[in-house]
Each structure stands twice: as structure tokens, then as C-alpha cells.
CSV table of C-alpha atoms in Angstrom, one decimal:
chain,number,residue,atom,x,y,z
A,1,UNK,CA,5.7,-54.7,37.1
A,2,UNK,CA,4.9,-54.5,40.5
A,3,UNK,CA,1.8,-55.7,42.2
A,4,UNK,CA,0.0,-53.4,44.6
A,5,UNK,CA,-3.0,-55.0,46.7
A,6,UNK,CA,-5.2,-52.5,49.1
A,7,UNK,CA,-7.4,-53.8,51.7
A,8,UNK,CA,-10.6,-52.5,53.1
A,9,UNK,CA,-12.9,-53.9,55.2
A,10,UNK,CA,-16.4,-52.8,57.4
A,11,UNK,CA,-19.2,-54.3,59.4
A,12,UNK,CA,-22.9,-54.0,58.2
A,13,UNK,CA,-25.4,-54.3,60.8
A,14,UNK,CA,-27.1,-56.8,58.2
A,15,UNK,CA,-27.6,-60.6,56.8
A,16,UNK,CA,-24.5,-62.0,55.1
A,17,UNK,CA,-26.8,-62.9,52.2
A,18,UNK,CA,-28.2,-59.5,51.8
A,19,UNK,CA,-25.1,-57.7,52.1
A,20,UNK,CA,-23.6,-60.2,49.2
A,21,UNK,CA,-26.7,-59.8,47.0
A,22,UNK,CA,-26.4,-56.2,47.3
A,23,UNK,CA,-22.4,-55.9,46.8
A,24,UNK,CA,-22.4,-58.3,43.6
A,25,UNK,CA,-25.7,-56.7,41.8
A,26,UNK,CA,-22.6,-54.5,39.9
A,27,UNK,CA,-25.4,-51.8,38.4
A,28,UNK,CA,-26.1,-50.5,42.2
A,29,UNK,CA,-22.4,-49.6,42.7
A,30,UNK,CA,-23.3,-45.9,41.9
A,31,UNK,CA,-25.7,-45.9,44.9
A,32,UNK,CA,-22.6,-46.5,47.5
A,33,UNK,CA,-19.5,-46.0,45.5
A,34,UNK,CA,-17.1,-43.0,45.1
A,35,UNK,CA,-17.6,-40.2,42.5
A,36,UNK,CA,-19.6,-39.8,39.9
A,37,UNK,CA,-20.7,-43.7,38.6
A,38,UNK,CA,-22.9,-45.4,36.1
A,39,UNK,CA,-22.8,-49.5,35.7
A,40,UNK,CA,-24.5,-51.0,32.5
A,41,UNK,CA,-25.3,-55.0,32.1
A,42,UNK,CA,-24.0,-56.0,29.0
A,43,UNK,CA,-24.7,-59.7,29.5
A,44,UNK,CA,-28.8,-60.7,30.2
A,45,UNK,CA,-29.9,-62.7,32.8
A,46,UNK,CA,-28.6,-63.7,36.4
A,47,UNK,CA,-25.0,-62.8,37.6
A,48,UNK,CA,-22.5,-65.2,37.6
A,49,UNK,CA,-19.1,-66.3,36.4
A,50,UNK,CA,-18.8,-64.3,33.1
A,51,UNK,CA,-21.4,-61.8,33.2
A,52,UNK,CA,-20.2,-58.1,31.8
A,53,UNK,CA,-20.5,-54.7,32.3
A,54,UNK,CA,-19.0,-51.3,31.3
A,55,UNK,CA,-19.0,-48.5,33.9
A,56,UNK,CA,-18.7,-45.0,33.2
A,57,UNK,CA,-16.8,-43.1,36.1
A,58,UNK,CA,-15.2,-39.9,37.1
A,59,UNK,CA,-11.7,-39.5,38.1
A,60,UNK,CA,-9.8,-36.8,38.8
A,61,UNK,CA,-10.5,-34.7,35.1
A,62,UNK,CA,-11.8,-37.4,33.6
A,63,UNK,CA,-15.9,-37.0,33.4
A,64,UNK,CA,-16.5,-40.6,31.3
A,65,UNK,CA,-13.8,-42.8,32.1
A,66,UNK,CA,-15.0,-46.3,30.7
A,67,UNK,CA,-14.0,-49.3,32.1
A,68,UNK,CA,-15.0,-53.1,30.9
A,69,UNK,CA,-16.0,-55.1,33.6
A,70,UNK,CA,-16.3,-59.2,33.9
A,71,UNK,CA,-17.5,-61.3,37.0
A,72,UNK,CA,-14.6,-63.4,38.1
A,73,UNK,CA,-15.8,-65.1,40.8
A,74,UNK,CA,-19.8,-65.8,42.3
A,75,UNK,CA,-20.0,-67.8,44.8
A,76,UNK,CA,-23.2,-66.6,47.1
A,77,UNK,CA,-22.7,-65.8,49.8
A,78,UNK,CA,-18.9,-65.9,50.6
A,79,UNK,CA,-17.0,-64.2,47.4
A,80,UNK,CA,-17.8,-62.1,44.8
A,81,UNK,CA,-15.0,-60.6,42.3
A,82,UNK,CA,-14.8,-58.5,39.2
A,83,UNK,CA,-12.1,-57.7,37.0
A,84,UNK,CA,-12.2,-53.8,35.5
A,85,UNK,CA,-10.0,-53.3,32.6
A,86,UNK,CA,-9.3,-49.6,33.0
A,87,UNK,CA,-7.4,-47.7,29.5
A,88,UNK,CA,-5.2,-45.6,31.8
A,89,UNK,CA,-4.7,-48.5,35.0
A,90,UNK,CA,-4.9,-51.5,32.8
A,91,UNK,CA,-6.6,-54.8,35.0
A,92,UNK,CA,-7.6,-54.0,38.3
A,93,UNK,CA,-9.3,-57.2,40.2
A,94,UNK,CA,-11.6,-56.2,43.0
A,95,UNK,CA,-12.2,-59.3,45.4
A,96,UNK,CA,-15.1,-58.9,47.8
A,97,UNK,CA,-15.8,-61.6,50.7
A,98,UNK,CA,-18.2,-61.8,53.2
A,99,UNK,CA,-18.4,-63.7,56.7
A,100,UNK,CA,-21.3,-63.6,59.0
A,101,UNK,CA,-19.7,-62.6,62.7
A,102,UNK,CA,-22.5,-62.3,65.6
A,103,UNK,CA,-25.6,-61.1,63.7
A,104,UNK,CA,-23.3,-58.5,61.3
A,105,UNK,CA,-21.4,-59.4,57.9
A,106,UNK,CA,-17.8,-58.4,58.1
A,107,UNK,CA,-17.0,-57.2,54.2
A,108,UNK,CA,-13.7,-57.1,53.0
A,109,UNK,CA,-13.0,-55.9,49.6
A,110,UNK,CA,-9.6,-56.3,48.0
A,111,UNK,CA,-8.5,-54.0,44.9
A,112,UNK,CA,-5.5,-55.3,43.2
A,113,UNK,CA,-3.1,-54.5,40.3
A,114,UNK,CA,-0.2,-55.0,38.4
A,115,UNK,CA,1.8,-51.5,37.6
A,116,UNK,CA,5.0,-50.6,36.6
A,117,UNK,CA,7.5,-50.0,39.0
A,118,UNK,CA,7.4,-46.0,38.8
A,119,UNK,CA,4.0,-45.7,38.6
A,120,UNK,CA,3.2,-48.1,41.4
A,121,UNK,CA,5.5,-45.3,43.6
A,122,UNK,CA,3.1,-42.5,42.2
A,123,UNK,CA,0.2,-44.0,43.2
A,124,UNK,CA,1.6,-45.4,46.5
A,125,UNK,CA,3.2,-42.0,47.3
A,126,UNK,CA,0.5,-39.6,46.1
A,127,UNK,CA,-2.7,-41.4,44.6
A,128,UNK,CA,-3.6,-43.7,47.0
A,129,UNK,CA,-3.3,-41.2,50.4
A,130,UNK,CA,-4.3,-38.5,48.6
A,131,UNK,CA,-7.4,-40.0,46.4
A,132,UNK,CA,-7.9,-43.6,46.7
A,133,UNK,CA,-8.0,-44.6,50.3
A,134,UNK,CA,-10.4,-41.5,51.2
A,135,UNK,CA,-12.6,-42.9,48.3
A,136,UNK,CA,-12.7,-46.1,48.9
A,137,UNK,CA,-13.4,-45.1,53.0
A,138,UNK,CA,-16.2,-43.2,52.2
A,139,UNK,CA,-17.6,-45.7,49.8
A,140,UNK,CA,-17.2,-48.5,52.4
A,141,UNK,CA,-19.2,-46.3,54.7
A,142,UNK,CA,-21.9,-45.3,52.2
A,143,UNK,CA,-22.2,-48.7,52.1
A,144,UNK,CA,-22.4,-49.8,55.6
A,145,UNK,CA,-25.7,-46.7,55.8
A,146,UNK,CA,-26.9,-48.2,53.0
A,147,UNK,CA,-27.5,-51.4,53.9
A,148,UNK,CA,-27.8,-50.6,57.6
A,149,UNK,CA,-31.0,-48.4,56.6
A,150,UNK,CA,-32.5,-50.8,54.5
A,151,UNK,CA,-32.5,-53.3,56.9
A,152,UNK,CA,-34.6,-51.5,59.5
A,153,UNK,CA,-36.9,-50.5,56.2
């Protein structure tokens, strides 16, 4: 198995503590994330260590692509992190921390998993450049005008 770790970051012209709030409330994912998206709470009450989901995604021919979700990681307003358990991918870990630079929050979100070796060179050689990295920009960027916009609401 290899592990592959991608790294994306961005700057939102908003307060460290709003941009967390926003990030780790996992049900408003579809408003900034790639593709066709739909995040259910399967656990009541605040979000914190524990706390599940199932999302319902497109990729690539795949209309309803279900993934079980589980908070890793809450700690407001520095780090939030889930862990999606995807049928086809297996575990993927997303790790997303936040620091406060100069009146902007400086997001960076990690997405991490362990694959075997020949599929790790697919995705490196044709997935990621292809699919993932231009989805995962655009998201960060619908994100950024998100949150940018809401903060002059």
C-alpha cells in the first residue's frame, strides 16, 4: 500500500472562527464542493469527535456514490477532520486547519489515503491531474466566494 497525501490551501477574506464553523458544518459541503453533493447527519446534536454522516456524490459515471463519513478531529477553531470510507477508494482522511494571518484565515485541507501501489500510479498519473486537482481547485475557490460574500452580507 502506498500512501498518497494532496495538499490544498486558500485565503478567505474572513474570521478564522467563521471560516471553521462553516468548513466543519459537513451538511453545507454541497454549497462549495465539487460535483454533484448531498451530506446527511446521521448522528443528532452538535459536531464533534464522533459525529456521522453519509454523503451521496457524483464521480465520474457514478450518479450516487455513498460514502460514510465520521468526525476525527474538532477542535474550534484550528482543526477539523473527517474520515470518508469510500466502497471503490476505501478510507480517505480529509484534514482541514485554519490560522488567522493579518485579518484573513489561511485554510489548508489535506486529503489522504492509503492505495495499492498500481492504483496509487493511476490516480497520480491520470486521476489526480486530470479530475482531482481541478476539483478540489475549484471547490477551494467556491469556497473562498462563499465565505468572502457572506462576510460583506
Amino acid at each position: 500500500m502506498a500512501t498518497q497525501t494532496k495538499t490544498f490551501s486558500v485565503f478567505i477574506k474572513a474570521p478564522q472562527e467563521e471560516v471553521f464553523a462553516y468548513v466543519s458544518d459537513l451538511t453545507r459541503h454541497p454549497e462549495w464542493s465539487g460535483g454533484l453533493l448531498r451530506v446527511e447527519a446521521r448522528t443528532a446534536g452538535q459536531v464533534g469527535v464522533g459525529s456521522k454522516y453519509v454523503s451521496h456524490g457524483e464521480l465520474l459515471n457514478e450518479k450516487e456514490r455513498k460514502n460514510e463519513l465520521q468526525v476525527t478531529q474538532f477542535h474550534p477553531p484550528n482543526v477539523f477532520a473527517f474520515m470518508a470510507k469510500d466502497p471503490g477508494v476505501g478510507e480517505v482522511q480529509h484534514t482541514f486547519t485554519f490560522e488567522s494571518r493579518g485579518g484573513e484565515t489561511r485554510m489548508e485541507r489535506k486529503v489522504s489515503t492509503s492505495l495499492p501501489a498500481v492504483k496509487a500510479f493511476l490516480f497520480r498519473l491520470m486521476i489526480d491531474p486530470l479530475v482531482g486537482n481541478p476539483m478540489m481547485r475549484k471547490s477551494m475557490a467556491r469556497l473562498k466566494e462563499k465565505l468572502e460574500g457572506k462576510t460583506s452580507e
